[in-house]
Coordinates of C-alpha atoms and ligand atoms in Angstrom, one line a residue:
X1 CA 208.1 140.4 86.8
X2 CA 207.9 141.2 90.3
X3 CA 204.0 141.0 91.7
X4 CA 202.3 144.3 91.9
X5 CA 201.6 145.9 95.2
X6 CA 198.3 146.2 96.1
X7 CA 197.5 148.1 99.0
X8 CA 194.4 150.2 100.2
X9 CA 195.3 153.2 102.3
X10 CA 193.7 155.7 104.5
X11 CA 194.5 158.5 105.2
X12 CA 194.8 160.4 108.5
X13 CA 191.0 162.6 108.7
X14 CA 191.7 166.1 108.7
X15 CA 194.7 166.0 107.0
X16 CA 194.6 168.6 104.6
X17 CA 193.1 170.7 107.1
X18 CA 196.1 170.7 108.9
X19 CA 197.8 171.5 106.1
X20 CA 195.9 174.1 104.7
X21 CA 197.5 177.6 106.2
X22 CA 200.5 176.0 105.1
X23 CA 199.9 175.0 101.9
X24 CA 198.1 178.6 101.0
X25 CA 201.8 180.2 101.7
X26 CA 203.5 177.8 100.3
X27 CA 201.5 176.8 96.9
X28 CA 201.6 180.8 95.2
X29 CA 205.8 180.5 95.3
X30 CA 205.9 177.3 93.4
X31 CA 207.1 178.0 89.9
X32 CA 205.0 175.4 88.2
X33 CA 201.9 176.9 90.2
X34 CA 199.5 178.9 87.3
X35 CA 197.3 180.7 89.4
X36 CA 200.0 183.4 90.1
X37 CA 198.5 186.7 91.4
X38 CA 195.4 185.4 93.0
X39 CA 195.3 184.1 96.6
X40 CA 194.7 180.7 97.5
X41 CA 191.4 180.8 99.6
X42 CA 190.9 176.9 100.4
X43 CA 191.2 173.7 98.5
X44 CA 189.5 170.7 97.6
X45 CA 190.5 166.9 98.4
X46 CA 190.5 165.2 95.2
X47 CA 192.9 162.2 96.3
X48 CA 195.1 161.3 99.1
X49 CA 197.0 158.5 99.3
X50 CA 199.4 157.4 102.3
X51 CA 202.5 156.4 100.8
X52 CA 204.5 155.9 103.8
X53 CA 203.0 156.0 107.1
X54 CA 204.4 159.0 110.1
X55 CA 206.8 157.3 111.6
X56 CA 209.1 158.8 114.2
X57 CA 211.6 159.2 110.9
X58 CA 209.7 160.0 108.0
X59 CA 206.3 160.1 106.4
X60 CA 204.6 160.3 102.7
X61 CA 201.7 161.7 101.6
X62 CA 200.3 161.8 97.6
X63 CA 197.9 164.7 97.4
X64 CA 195.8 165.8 94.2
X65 CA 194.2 168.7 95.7
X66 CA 191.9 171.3 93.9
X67 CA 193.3 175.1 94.7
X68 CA 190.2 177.8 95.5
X69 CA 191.3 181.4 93.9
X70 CA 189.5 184.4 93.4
X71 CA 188.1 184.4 89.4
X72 CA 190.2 187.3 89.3
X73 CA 193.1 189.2 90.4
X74 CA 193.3 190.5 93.9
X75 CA 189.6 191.1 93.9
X76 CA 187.4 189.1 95.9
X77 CA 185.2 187.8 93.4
X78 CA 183.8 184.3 93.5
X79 CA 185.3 181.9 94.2
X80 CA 185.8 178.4 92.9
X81 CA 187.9 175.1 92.7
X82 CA 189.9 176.1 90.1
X83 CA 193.6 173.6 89.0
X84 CA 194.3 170.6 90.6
X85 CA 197.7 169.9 91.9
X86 CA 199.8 167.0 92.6
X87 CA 201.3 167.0 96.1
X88 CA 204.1 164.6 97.7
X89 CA 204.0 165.4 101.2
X90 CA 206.9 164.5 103.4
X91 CA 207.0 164.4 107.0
X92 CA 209.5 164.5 109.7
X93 CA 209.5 165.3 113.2
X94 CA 212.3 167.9 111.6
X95 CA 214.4 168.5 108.8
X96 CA 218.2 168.3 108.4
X97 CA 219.8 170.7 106.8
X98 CA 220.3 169.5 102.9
X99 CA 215.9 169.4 102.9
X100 CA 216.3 172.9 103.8
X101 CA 215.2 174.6 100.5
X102 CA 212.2 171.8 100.6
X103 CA 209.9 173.2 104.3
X104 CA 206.4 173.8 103.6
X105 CA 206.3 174.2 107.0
X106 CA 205.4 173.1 110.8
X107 CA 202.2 171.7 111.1
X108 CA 200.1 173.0 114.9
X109 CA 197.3 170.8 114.7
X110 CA 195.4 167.9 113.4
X111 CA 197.0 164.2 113.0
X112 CA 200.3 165.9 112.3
X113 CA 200.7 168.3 115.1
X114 CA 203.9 169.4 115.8
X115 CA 205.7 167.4 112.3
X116 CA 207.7 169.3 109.9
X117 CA 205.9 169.1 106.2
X118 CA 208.2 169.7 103.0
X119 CA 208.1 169.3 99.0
X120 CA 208.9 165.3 99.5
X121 CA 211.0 164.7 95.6
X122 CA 213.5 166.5 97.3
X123 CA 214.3 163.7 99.6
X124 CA 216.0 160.5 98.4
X125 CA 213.8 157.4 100.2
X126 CA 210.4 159.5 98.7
X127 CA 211.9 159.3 95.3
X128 CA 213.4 155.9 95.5
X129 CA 209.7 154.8 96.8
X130 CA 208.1 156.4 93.1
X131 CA 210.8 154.4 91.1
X132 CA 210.4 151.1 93.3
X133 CA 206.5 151.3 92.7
X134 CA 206.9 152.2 88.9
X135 CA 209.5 149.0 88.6
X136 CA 206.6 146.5 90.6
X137 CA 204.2 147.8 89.0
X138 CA 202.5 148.5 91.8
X139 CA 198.7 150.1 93.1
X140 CA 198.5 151.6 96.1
X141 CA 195.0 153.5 96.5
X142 CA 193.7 155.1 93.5
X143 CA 197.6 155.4 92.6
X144 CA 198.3 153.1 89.1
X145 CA 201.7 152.4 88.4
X146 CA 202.4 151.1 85.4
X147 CA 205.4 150.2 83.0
X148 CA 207.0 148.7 79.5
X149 CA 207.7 145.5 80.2
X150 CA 210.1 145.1 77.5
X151 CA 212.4 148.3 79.4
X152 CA 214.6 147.0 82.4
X153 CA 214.5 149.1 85.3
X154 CA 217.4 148.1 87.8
X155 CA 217.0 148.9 91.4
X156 CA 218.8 151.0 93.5
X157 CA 219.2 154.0 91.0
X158 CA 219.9 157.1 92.8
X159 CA 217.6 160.2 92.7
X160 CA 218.0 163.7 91.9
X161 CA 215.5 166.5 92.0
X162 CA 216.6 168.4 88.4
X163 CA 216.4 172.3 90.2
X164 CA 216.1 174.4 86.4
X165 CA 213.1 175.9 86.2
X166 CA 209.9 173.9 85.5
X167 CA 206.6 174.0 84.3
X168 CA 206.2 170.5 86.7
X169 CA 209.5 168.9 88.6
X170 CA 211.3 166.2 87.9
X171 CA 213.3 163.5 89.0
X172 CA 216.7 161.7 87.3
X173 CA 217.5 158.5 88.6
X174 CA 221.2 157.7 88.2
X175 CA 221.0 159.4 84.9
X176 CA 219.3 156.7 83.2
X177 CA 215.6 157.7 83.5
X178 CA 214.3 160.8 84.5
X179 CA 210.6 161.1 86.2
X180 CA 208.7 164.2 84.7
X181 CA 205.8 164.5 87.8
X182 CA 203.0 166.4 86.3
X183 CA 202.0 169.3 89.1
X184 CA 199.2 170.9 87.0
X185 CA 196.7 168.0 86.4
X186 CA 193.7 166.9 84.2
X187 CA 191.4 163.9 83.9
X188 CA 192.1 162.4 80.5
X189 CA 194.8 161.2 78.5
X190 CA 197.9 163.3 78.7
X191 CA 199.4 164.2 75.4
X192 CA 203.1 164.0 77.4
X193 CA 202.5 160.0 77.4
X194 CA 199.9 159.3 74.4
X195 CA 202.2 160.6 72.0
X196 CA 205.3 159.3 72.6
X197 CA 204.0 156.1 73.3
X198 CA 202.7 156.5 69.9
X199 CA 205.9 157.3 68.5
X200 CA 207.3 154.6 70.2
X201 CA 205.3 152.2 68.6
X202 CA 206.1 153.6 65.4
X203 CA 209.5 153.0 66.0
X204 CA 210.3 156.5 66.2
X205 CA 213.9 156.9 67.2
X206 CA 213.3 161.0 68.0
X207 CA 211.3 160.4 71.1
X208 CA 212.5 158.7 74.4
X209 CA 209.9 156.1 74.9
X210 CA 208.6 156.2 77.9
X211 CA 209.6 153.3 79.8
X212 CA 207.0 154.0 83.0
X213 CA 203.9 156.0 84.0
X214 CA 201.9 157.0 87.2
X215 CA 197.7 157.4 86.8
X216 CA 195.2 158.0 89.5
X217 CA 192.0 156.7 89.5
X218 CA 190.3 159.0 91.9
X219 CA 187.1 157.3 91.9
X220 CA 187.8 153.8 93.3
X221 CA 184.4 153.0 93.6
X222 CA 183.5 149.9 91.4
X223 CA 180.3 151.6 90.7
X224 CA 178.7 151.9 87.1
X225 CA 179.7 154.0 84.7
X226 CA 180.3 157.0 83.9
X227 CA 183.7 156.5 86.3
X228 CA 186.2 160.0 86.8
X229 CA 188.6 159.6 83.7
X230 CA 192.1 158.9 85.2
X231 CA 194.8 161.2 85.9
X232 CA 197.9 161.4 83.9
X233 CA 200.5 161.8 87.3
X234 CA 204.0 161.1 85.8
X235 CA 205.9 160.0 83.1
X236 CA 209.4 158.0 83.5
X237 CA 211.7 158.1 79.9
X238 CA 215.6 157.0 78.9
X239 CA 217.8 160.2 80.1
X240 CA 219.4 161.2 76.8
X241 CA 222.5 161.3 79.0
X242 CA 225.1 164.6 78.2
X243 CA 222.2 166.1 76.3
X244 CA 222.4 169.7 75.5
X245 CA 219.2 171.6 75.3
X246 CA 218.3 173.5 71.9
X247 CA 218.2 176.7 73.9
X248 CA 221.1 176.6 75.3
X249 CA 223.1 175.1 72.4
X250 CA 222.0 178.2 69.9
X251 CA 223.0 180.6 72.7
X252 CA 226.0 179.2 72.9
X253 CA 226.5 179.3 69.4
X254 CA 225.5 182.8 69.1
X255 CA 227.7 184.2 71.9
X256 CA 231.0 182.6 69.6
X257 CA 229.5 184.2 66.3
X258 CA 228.8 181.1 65.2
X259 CA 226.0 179.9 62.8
X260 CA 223.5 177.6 64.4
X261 CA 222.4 176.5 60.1
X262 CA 223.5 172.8 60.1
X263 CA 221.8 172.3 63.9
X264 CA 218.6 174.1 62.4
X265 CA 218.5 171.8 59.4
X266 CA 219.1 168.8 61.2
X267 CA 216.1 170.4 63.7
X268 CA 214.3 170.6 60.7
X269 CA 214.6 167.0 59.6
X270 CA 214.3 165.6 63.3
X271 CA 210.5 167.6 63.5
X272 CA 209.7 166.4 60.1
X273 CA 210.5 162.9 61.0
X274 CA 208.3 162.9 64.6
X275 CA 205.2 164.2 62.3
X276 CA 205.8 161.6 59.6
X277 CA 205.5 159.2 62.8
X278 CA 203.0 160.7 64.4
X279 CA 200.6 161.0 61.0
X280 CA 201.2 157.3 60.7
X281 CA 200.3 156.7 64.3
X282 CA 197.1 158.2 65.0
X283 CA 194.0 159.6 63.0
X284 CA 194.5 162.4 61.0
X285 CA 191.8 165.0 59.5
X286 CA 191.3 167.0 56.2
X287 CA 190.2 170.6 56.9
X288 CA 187.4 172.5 55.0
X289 CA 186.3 175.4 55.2
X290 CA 184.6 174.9 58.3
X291 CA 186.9 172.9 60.2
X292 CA 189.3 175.8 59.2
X293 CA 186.6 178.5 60.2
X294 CA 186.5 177.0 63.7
X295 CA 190.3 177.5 63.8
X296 CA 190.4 180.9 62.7
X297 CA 187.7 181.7 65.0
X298 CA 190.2 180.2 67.9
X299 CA 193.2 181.9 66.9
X300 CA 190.7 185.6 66.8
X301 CA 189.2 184.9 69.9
X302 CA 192.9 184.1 71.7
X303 CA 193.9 187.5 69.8
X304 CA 191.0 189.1 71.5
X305 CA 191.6 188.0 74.9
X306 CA 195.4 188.4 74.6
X307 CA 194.4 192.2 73.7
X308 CA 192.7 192.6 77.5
X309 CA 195.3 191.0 79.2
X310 CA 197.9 192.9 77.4
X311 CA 196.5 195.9 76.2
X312 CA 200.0 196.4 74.3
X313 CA 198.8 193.9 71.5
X314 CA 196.1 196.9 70.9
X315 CA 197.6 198.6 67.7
X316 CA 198.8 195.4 66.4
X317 CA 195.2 193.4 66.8
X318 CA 194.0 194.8 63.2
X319 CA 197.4 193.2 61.2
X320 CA 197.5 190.4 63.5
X321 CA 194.2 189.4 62.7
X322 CA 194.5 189.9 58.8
X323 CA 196.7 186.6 58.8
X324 CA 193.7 184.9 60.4
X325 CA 191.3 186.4 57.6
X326 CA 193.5 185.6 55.3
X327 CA 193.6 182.2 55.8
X328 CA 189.8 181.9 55.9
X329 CA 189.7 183.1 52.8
X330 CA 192.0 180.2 51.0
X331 CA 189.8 178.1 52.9
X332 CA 186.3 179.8 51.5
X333 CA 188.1 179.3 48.3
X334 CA 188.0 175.6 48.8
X335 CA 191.0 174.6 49.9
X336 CA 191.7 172.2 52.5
X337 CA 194.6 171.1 54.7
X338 CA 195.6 167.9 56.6
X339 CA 195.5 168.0 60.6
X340 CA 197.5 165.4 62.7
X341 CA 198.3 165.0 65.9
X342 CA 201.6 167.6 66.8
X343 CA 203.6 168.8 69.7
X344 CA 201.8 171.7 70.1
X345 CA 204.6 173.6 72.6
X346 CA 207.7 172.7 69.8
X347 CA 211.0 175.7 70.8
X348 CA 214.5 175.1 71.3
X349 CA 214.1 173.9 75.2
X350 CA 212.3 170.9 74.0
X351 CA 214.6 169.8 71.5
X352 CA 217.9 167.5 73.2
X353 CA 221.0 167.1 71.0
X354 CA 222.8 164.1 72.3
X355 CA 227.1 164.0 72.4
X356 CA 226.5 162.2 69.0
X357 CA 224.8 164.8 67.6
X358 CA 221.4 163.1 67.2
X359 CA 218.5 165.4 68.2
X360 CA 215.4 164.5 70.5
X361 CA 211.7 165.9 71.0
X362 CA 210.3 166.2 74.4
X363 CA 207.7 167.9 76.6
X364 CA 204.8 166.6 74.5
X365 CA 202.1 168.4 77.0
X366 CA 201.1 171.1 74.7
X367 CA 200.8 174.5 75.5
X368 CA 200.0 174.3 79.6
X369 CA 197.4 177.1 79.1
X370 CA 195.3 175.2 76.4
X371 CA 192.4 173.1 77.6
X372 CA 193.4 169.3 77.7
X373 CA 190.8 168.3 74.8
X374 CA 191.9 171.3 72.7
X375 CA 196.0 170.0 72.6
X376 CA 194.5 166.4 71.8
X377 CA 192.6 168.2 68.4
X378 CA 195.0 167.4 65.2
X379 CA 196.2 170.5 63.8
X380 CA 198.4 171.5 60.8
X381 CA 202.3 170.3 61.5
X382 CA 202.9 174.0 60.5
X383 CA 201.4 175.0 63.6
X384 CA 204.9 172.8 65.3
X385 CA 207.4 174.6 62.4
X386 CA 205.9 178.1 63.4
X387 CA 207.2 177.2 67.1
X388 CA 210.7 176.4 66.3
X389 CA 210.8 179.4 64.1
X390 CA 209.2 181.5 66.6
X391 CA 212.3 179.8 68.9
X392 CA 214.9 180.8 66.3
X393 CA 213.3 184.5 66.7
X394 CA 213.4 184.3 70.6
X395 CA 217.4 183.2 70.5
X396 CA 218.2 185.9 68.3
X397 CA 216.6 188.6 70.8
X398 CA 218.5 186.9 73.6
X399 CA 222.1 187.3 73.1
X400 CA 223.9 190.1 74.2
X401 CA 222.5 192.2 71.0
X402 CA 219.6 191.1 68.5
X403 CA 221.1 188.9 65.8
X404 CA 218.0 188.9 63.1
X405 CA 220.0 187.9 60.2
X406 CA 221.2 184.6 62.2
X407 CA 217.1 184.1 62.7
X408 CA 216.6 184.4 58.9
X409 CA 219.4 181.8 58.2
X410 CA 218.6 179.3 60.8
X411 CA 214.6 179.8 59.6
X412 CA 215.4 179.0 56.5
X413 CA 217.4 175.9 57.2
X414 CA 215.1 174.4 59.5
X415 CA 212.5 174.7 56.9
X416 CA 214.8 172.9 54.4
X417 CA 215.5 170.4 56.9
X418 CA 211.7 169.8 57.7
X419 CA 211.5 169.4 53.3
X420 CA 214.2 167.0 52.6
X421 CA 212.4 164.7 55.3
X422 CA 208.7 165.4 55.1
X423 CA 209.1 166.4 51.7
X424 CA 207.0 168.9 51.7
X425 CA 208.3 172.9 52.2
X426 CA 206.7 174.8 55.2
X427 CA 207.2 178.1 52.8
X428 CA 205.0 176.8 50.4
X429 CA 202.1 177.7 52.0
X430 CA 203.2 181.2 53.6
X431 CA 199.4 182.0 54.8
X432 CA 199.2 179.1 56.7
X433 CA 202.4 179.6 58.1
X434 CA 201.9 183.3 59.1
X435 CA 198.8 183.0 60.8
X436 CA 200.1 180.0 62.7
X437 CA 203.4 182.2 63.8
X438 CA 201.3 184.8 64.6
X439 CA 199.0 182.7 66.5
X440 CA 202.0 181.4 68.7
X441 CA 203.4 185.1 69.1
X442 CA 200.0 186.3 70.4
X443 CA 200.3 183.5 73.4
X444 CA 203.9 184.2 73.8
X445 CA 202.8 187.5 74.5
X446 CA 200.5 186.2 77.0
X447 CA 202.8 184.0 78.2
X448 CA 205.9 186.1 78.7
X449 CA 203.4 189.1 80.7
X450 CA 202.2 186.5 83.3
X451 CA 205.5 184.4 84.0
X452 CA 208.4 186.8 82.6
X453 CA 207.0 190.3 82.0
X454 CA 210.8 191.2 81.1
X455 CA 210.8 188.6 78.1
X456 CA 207.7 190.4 77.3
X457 CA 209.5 192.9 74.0
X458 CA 210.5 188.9 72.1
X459 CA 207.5 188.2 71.4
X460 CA 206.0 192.1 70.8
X461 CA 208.7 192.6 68.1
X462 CA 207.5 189.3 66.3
X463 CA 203.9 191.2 66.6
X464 CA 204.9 194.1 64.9
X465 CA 206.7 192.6 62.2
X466 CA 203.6 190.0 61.8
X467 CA 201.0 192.6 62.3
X468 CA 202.3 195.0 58.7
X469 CA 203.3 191.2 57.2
X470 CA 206.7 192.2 56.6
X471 CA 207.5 188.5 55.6
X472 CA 210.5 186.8 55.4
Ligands
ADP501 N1 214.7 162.3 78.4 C1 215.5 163.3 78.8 N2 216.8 163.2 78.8 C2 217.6 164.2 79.3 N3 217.1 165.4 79.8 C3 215.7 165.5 79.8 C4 214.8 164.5 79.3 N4 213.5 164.9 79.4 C5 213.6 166.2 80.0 N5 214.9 166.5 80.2 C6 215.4 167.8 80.8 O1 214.4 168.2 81.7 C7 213.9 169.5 81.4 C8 212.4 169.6 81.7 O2 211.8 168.6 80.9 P1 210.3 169.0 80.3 O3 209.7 167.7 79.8 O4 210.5 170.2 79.4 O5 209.6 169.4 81.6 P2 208.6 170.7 81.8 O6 207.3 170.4 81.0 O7 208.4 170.7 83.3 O8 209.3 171.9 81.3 C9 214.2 169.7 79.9 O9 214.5 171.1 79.6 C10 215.5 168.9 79.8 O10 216.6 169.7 80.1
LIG502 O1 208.8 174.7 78.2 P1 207.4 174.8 78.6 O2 206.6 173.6 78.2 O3 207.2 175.2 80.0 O4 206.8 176.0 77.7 C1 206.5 177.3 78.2 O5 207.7 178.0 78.7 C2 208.6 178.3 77.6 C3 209.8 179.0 78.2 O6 210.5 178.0 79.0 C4 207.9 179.2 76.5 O7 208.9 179.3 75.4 C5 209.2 180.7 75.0 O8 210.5 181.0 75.5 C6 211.5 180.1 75.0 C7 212.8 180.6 75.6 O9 212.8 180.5 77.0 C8 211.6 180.2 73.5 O10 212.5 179.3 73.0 C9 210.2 179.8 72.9 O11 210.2 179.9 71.5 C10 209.1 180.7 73.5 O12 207.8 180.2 73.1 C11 206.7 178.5 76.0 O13 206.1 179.4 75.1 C12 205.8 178.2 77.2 O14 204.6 177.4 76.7

């Protein structure tokens, strides 16, 4: 094993004022960025670490940075340090054309006068650095790298920014890893590397294992306790290599007229499989009444502020919230429920179906809008089935016309899938299952109005038919 890299680095002072003007233009466009229509005002230094120092050719900057925005839309309100974003800064005295698409922009003062700044994972010798340091193991800073020893990592793998759209970015190297970059970060443990790290000691053969991962330590002071909890920064897995995404494949399969019944089932089993896992793995909980009260009082209070931001949920909020009461009531009645740890963000893009057919989990973050120490509760492993049948609902609504009888049959294959390996049926306990479907709908509604207002009728027609509990 090669040594770790130790360095301490400083960076240049009044760096980030430099950057700021730029940074405030740039930031907003970024598709991963979650403070969408609110300006940036200002930001916060959390970390910066020099990665490569401004030479005449190139420079590298790591930047965790806290964004200042308005509380609320376009108004001035107050302000405060609200997400906190990972940054890699490149900088060249100027750019050649294939960085292009990457300018943040040209910096007029400060220790970087007159360099050229740009999104760095677009450049080859940044991302080679990331793997290099991953592979050494190395700390520079408050940076952490860290890795399985029992994975080889060979050198000289060539990098490619992946350009689909992303909640964070990420990096392929010679299409043998791939380097997820977390952009929106917490402190604490990331549920994207404590569960499949759990799974991976399990033996779980559904999850990549992750084979590397980057943490900050913002606070590198050895002083006493309580320290900053670490940052989750990245995550390096196996590429499933000529994957197909679960999206894409039931589109695909939809557009020919075909059934997607046997891919459901095998979904099914594949979910049922990482929960089995994952209840071995880590704690799990019995719910009671007031464990389950707590959750039904979540799910109404999303409902309620899902109603102000989109006011279309309105008519629906009564029946929508009847599943919640519903459930509440079984509970009052004494029964109780097991909660484990789940994906929490389960649809048909997070599902890879290698050329041999096998199927893979990924993206085990959570829903992004949730609060970190929320996604880390256990939950019901319905709460997972209601996402991949909320995903069979959402590909059904996408082709060229709405398909719901291909929905009902690929629902209830999944669910027999999920049975024959978890051995026990979703259906069986329809109440659960509603409220949880209509739980994910009401944040899909939320979802869809602030990133993809035209998506925004998907998740409404689920409302309605949850709302007057139509079931299927
Ligand atoms: N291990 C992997 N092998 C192959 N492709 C992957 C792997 N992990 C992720 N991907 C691809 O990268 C895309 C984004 O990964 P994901 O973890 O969902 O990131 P994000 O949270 O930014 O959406 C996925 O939709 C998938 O196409
Ligand atoms: O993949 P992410 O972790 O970024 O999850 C977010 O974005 C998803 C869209 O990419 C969104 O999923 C919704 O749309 C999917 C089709 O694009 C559909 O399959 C899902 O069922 C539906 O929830 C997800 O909700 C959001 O958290």
């Amino acid at each position: 094993m090669s040594e770790a890299v130790t360095r301490t680095v400083t960076t240049p002072p009044g760096l980030l004022a430099s950057l700021d003007p730029l940074l405030r233009e740039w930031l907003p466009r970024q598709r991963w960025f979650a403070g969408k229509g609110r300006p940036v005002t200002g930001f916060t230094l959390v970390a910066a670490t020099e990665l490569l120092p401004p030479t005449a050719k190139l420079g590298l900057y790591h930047l965790l940075v806290r964004a200042h925005q308005p509380l609320l839309p376009g108004h001035g309100g107050p302000e405060q340090p609200g997400d906190c974003y990972q940054l890699l800064i490149g900088v060249r005295e100027a750019l050649p054309p294939r960085l292009a698409p990457a300018l943040i922009g040209h910096v007029t003062r400060g220790p970087l006068a007159g360099r050229t700044v740009y999104e760095a994972l677009h450049d080859t010798r940044p991302a080679e650095l990331l793997l290099e340091a991953l592979r050494t193991r190395a700390r520079i800073g408050g940076l952490r790298f860290d890795r399985d020893p029992r994975q080889e990592i060979r050198p000289g793998l060539v990098p490619r920014l992946m350009t689909a759209e992303q909640s964070n970015s990420s990096v392929v190297y010679g299409d043998t890893f791939i380097l997820k970059l977390l952009r929106r970060v917490v402190p604490g443990i990331n549920p994207d590397l404590e569960l499949p790290l759990a799974l991976a000691r399990e033996g779980c053969p559904r999850v990549p294992p992750p084979t590397a991962w980057l943490v900050a330590d913002p606070d590198e002071s050895p002083g006493p306790p309580p320290r900053a909890e670490p940052y989750v920064l990245g995550v390096l897995q196996p590429f499933v290599q000529g994957a197909t995404d679960g999206w894409e494949l039931a589109l695909r399969e939809l557009a020919k007229g075909e059934d997607f019944v046997a891919e459901a089932r095998a979904l099914g089993r594949a979910t049922a499989e990482v929960h089995t896992a994952l209840g071995r793995a880590l704690p799990t909980v019995t719910l009671g009444h007031p464990q389950l009260r707590s959750m039904v009082d979540g799910m109404s209070e999303r409902l309620e502020a899902a109603v102000h931001a989109v006011p279309a949920l309105r008519p629906y909020a009564p029946g929508l919230r009847s599943a919640f009461t519903a459930l509440d009531d079984l509970a009052a009645g004494g029964r109780t429920w097991t909660a484990q740890r789940v994906h929490g963000d389960l649809h048909l893009g997070q599902c890879l179906r290698s050329p041999a057919g096998e199927w893979s989990l990924i993206d085990f973050e959570g829903e992004p809008a949730r609060p970190m120490a929320e996604r880390r509760m256990p939950q019901p492993a319905v709460r997972d089935v209601a996402g991949m049948l909320r995903s069979f609902d959402y590909a059904a609504r996408s082709a060229d016309r709405p398909h719901p009888e291909w929905a009902v049959r690929c629902r209830a294959a999944y669910c027999s899938g999920y049975a024959e390996a978890a051995g026990r049926d979703p259906r069986t306990d329809p109440v659960l299952l509603r409220a949880c479907e209509t739980d994910k709908a009401v944040y899909e509604v939320v979802y869809e109005a602030r990133h993809r207002p035209e998506w925004l009728p998907v998740p409404l027609a689920a409302v309605r038919r949850l709302a007057s509990s139509e079931q299927t």
